[in-house]
Short mmCIF file of C-alpha atoms in Angstrom, two decimals:
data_model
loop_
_atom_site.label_atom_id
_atom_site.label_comp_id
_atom_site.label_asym_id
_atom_site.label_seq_id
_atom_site.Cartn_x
_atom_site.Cartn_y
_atom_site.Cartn_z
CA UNK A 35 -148.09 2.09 3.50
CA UNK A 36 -148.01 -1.52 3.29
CA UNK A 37 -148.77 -3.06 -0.49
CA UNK A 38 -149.10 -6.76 -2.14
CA UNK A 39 -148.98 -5.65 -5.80
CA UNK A 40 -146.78 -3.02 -7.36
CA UNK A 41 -149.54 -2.45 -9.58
CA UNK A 42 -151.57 -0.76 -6.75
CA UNK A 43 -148.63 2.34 -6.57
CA UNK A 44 -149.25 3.28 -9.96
CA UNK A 45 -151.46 6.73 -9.68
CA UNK A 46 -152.61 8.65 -6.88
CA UNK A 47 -149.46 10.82 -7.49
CA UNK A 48 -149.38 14.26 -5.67
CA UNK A 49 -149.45 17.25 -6.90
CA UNK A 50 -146.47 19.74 -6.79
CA UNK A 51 -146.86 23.13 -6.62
CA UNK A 52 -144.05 25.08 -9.26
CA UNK A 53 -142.19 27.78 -7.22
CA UNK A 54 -140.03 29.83 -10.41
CA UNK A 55 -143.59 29.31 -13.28
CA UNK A 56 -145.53 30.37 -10.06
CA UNK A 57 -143.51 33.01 -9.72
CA UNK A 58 -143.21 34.51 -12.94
CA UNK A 59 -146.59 33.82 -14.09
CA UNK A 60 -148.41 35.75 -11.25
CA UNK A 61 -150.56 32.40 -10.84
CA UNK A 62 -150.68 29.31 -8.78
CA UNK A 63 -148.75 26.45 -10.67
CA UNK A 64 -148.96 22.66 -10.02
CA UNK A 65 -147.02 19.58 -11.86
CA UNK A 66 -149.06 16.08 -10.98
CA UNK A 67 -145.71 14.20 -10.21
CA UNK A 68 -146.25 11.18 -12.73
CA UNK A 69 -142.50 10.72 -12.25
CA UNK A 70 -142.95 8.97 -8.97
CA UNK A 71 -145.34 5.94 -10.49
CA UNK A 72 -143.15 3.02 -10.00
CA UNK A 73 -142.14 2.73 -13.60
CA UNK A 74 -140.74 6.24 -13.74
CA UNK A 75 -143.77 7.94 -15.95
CA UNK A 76 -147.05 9.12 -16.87
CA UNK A 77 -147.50 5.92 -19.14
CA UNK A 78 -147.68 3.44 -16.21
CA UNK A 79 -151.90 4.13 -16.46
CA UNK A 80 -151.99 3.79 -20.13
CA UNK A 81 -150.50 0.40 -19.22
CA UNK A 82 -152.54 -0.05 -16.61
CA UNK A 83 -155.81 0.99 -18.17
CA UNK A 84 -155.03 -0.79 -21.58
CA UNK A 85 -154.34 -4.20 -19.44
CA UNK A 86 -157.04 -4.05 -17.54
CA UNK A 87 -159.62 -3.31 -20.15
CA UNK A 88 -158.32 -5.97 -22.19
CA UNK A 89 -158.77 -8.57 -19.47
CA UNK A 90 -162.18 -7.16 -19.20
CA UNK A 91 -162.69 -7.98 -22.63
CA UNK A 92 -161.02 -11.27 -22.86
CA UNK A 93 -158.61 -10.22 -24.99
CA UNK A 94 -155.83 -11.61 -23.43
CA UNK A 95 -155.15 -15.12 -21.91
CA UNK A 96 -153.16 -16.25 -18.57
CA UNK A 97 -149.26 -16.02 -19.77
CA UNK A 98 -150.05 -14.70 -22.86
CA UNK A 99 -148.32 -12.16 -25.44
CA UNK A 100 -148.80 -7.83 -25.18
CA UNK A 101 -147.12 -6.47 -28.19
CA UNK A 102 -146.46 -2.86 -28.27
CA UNK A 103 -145.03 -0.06 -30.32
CA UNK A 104 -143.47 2.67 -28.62
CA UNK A 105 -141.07 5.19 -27.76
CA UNK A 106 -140.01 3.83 -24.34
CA UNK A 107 -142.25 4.60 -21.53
CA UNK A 108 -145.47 2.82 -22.54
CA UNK A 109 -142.92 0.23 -23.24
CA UNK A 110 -141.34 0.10 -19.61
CA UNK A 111 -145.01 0.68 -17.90
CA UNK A 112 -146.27 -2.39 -20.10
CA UNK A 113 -143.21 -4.20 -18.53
CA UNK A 114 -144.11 -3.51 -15.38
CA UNK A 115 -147.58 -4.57 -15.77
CA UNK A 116 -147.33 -7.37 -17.65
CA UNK A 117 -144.16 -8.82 -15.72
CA UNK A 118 -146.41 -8.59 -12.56
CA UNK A 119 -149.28 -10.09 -13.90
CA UNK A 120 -147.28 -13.14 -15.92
CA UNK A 121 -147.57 -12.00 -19.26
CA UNK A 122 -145.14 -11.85 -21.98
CA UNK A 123 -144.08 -8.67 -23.73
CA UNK A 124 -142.44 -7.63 -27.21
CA UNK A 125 -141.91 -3.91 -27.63
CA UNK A 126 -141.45 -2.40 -31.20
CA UNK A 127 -139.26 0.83 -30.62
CA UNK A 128 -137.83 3.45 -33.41
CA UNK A 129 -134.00 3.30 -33.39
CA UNK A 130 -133.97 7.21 -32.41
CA UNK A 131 -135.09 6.51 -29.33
CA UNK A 132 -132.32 7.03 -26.17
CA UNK A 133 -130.21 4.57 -25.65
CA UNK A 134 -131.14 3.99 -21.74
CA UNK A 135 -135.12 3.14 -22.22
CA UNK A 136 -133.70 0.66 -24.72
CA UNK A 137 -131.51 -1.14 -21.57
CA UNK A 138 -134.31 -0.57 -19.29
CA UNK A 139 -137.05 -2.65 -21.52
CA UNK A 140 -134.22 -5.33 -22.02
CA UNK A 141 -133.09 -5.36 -18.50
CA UNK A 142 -137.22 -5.46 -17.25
CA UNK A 143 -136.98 -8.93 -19.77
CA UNK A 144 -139.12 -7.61 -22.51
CA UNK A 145 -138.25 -8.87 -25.94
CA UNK A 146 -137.00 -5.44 -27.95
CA UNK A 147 -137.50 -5.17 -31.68
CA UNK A 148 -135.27 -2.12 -33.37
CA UNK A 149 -136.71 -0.19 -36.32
CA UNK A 150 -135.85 2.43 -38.27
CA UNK A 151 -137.70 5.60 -37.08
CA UNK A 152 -139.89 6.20 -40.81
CA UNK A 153 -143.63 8.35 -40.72
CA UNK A 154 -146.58 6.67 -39.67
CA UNK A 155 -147.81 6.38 -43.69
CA UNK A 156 -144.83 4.43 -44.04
CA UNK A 157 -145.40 0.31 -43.26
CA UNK A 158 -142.07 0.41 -41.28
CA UNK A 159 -143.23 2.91 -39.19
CA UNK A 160 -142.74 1.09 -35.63
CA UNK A 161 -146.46 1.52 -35.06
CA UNK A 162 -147.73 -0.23 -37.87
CA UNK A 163 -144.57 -3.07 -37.60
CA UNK A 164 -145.99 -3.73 -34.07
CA UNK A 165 -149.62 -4.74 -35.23
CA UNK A 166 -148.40 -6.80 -37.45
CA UNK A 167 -146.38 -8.61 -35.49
CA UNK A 168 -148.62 -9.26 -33.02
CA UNK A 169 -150.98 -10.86 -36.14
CA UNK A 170 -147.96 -12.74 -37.16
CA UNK A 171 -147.10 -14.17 -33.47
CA UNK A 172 -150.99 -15.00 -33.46
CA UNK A 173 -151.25 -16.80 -36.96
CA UNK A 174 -147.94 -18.65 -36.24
CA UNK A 175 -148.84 -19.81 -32.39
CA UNK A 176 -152.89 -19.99 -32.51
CA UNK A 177 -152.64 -18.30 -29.58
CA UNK A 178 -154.45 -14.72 -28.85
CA UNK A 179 -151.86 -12.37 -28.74
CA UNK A 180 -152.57 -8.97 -27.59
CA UNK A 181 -151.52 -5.67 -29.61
CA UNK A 182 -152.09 -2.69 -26.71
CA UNK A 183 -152.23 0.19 -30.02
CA UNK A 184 -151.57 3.11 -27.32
CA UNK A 185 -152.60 5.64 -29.88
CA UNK A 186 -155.97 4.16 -31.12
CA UNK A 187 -156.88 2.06 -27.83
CA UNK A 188 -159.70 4.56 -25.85
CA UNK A 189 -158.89 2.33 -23.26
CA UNK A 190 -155.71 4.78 -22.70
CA UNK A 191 -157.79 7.83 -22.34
CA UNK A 192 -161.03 6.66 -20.74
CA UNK A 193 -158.25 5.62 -18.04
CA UNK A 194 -156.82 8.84 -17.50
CA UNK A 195 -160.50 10.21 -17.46
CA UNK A 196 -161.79 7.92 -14.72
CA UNK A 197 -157.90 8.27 -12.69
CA UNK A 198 -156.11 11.48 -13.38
CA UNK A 199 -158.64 14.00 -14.29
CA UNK A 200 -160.57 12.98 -10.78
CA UNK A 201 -157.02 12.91 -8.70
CA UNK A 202 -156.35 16.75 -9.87
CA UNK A 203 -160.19 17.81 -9.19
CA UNK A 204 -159.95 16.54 -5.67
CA UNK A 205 -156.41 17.70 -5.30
CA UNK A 206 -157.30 20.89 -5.77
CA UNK A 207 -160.30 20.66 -3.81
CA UNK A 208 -162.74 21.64 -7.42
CA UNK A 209 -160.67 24.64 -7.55
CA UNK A 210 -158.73 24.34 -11.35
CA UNK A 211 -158.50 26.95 -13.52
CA UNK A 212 -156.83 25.30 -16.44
CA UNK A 213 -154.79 22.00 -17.63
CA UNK A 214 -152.28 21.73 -20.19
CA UNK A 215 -149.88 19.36 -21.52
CA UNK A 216 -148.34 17.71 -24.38
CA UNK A 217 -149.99 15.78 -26.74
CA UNK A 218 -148.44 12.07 -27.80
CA UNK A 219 -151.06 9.25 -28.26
CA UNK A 220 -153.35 12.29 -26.56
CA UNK A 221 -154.35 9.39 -24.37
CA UNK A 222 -153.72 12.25 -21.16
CA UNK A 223 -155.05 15.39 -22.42
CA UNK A 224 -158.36 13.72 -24.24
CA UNK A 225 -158.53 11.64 -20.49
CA UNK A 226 -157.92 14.90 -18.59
CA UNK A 227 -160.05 16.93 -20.39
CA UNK A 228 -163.27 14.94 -20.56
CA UNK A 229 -162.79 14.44 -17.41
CA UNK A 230 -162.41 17.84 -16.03
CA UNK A 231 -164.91 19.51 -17.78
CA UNK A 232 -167.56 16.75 -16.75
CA UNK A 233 -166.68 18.14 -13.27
CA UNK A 234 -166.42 21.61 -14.37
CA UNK A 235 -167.23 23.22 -17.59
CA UNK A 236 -165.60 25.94 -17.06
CA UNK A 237 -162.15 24.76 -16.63
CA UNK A 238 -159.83 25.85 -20.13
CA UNK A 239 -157.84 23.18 -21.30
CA UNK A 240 -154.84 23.88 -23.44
CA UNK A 241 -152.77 21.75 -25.70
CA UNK A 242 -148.89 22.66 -25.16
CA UNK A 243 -147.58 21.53 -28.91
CA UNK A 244 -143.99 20.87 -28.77
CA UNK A 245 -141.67 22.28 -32.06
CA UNK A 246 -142.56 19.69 -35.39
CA UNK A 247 -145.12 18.67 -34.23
CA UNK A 248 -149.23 19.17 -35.73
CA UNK A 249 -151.09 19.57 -32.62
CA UNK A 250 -150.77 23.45 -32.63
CA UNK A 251 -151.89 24.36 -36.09
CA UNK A 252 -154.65 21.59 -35.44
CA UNK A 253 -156.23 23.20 -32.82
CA UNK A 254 -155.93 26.82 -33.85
CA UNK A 255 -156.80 26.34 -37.42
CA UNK A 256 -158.30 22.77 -37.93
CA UNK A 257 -155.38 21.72 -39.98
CA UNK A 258 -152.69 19.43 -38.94
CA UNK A 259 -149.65 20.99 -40.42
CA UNK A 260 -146.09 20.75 -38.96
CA UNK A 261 -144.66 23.55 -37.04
CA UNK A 262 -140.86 23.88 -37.05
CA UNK A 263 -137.92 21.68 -37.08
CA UNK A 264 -138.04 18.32 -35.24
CA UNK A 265 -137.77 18.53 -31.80
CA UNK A 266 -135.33 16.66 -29.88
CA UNK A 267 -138.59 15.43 -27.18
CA UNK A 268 -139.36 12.24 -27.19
CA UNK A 269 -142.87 10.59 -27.02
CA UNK A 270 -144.83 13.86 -27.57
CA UNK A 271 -145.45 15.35 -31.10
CA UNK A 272 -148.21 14.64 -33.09
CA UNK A 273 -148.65 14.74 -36.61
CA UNK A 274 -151.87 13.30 -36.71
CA UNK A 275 -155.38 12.88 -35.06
CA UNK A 276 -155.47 9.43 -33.16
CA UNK A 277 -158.68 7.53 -32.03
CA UNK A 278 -158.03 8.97 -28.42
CA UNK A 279 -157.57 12.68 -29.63
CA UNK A 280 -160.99 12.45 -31.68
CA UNK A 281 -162.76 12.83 -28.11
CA UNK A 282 -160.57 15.57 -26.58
CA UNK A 283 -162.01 18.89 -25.65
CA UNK A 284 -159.23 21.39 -26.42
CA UNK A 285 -159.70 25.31 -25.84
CA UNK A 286 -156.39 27.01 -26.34
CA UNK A 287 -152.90 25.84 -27.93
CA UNK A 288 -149.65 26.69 -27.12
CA UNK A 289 -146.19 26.42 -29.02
CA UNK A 290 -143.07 25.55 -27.13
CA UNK A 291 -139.44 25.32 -29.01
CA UNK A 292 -136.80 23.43 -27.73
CA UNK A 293 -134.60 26.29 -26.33
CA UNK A 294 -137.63 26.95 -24.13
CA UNK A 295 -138.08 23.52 -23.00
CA UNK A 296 -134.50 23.17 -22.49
CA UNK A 297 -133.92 26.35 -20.62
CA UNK A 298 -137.17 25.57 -18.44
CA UNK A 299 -135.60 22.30 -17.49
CA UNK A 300 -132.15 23.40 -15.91
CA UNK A 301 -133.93 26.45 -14.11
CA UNK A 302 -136.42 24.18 -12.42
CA UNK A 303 -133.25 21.69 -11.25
CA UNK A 304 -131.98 24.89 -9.62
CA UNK A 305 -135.03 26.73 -8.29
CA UNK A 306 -137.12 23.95 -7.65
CA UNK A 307 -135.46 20.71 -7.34
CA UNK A 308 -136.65 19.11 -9.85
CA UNK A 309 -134.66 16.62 -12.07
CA UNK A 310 -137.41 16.59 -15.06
CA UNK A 311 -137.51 14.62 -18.29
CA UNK A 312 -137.86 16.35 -21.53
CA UNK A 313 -141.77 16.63 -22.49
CA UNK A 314 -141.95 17.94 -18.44
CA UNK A 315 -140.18 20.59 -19.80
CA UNK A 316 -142.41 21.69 -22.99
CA UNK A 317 -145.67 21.18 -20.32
CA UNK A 318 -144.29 23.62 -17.94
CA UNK A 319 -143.41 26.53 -20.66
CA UNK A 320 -146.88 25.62 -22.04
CA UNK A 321 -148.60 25.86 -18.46
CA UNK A 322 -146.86 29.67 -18.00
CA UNK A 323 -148.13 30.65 -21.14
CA UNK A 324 -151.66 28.99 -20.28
CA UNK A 325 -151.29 31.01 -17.16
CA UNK A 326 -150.59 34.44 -18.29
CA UNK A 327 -153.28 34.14 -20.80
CA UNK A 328 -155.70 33.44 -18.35
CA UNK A 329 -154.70 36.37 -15.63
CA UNK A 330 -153.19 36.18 -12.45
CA UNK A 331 -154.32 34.37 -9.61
CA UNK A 332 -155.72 31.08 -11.42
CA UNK A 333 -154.97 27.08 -10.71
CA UNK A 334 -153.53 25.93 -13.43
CA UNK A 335 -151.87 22.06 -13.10
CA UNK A 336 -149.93 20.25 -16.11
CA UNK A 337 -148.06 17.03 -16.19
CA UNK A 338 -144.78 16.56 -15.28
CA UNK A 339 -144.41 13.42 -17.24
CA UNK A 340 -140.55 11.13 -16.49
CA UNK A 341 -137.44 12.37 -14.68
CA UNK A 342 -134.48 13.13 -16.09
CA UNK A 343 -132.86 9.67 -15.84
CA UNK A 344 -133.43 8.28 -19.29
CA UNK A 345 -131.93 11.41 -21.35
CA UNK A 346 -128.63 11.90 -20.24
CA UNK A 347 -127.44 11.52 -23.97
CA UNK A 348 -129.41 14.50 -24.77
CA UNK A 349 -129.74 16.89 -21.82
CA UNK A 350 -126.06 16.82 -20.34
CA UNK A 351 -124.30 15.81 -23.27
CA UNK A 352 -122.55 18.80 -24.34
CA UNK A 353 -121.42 18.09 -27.94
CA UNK A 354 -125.40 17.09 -28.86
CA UNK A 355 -126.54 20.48 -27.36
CA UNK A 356 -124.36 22.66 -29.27
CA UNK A 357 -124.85 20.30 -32.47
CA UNK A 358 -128.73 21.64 -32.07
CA UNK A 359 -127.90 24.99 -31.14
CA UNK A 360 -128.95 24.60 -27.40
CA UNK A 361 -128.85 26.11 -24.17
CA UNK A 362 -126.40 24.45 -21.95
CA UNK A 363 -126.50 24.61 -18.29
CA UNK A 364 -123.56 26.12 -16.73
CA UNK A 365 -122.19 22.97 -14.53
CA UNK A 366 -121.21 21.15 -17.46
#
């Protein structure tokens, strides 16, 4: 494959097929291997599609300004992006956040603005700092400067709608049973979802709610109410509906701790090969309990989001693991 733009890698991704959740759910198992877009993650199309509907729109100028808040990989795919189409980029991040995306978004050139991580009511939250920085940058310079607002931007789902949802249909040649996956700007699942059932109707879609977050209560009882102790993922969560989840077409909802995303994790380095980021682990445990819900012998396909790269100061650090009360895998 021969390309002129690194832009043109980012999708098409293949689908995996899970051999341990296969095996011990009694049904076929995929993971659409986001991991291998060329910034590392699932949020290289909600770059993508945010960029390109904004140049649609005209809301961005040649070597202009993105500003983004995020938790890292939105950050590193708007890098991407924007570094290959000549724009600037200043990333708003919560200083919770891993150390490594930090040096990644510095090291891609972006400008990196640490805040302290505070609830989105809050005016420090890093969302809400971001949008007003990019208002601030604008009044200052007269210049349009472009906020991307991952969570509220429906350019981030439609995206996924019109890309992924139509990669795993044809993937699996019309023959999905079921999605799941995490929810964090629910740019992917409202995307996926739409999408899917305009294909098929009868396709369940579940939401795989990792621990703290809303998402589960919100879809089983209409309230979103926090369920257990912060989690330890990053990027996935929810505590509250977004413009992108208002769309999404949700049938079941699943709960995942962080024991079972962690344990999920090291089994599928060992039985599978697969060096998988944190929220890949809360989408697999949710797509085995999506799976033995629905009865054996269904297609069911989740997201297997980043690689393990960016959270070695979580997942192999020994002293954080048994400070949360963690599984740790036996080679460390």
């Amino acid at each position: 494959m021969i390309t002129s733009n690194v832009i043109e890698l980012i999708g098409n991704t293949p689908l995996i097929k899970l051999k341990y959740p296969s095996e011990v759910s009694g049904c076929e198992i995929y993971g659409k291997g986001e991991f291998m877009n060329p910034g590392g993650s699932v949020k290289d199309r909600t770059a993508l599609g945010i960029i390109l509907d904004a140049e649609k729109k005209k809301l961005i100028e040649p070597g202009g300004t993105v500003v983004e808040g995020t938790f890292g990989n939105t950050g590193i795919g708007l890098a991407l992006v924007c570094n290959a189409k000549k724009y600037n980029l200043k990333v708003v991040m919560p200083n919770t956040t891993v150390e490594s995306k930090r040096d990644i978004l510095k090291n891609m050139g972006a400008e990196l603005h640490l805040v302290d991580a505070k609830p989105y009511a809050d005016p420090g939250n890093y969302q809400r700092v971001s949008k007003k920085l990019a208002l601030d940058i604008e009044n200052k310079t007269g210049k349009k400067t472009f906020w991307a607002g991952q969570f509220e931007n429906l350019a981030n789902y439609k995206y996924h709608e019109l890309t992924t949802a139509k990669e795993i249909f044809d993937q699996t040649n019309g023959t999905v049973d079921g999605f799941t996956c995490a929810i964090g700007t629910g740019g992917t699942i409202t995307g996926v979802s739409v999408g899917l059932k305009s294909l098929n109707k009868k396709i369940i879609i579940g939401c795989t709610d990792s621990q703290g977050s809303s998402m589960y209560n919100y879809f089983t009882n209409g309230t979103p109410e926090k369920k257990g102790d912060e989690s330890i993922t990053e990027g996935i969560g929810q505590a509250r509906v977004t413009k992108n989840l208002e769309n999404c077409e949700v049938d079941k909802s699943f709960y995942v701790t962080d024991k079972e995303c962690m344990e999920m994790l090291y089994k599928l380095i060992k039985t599978d090969g697969l060096f998988l980021g944190l929220s890949s682990g809360v989408n697999v445990c949710g797509a085995i309990k999506l799976a033995k819900e629905m009865g054996p012998g269904k297609k069911i396909v989740t997201i297997l989001c980043d690689d393990a790269n960016k959270y070695y100061d979580k997942m192999f650090n020994k002293d954080f693991l048994q400070s949360k009360n963690l599984p740790i895998p036996d080679w460390l």
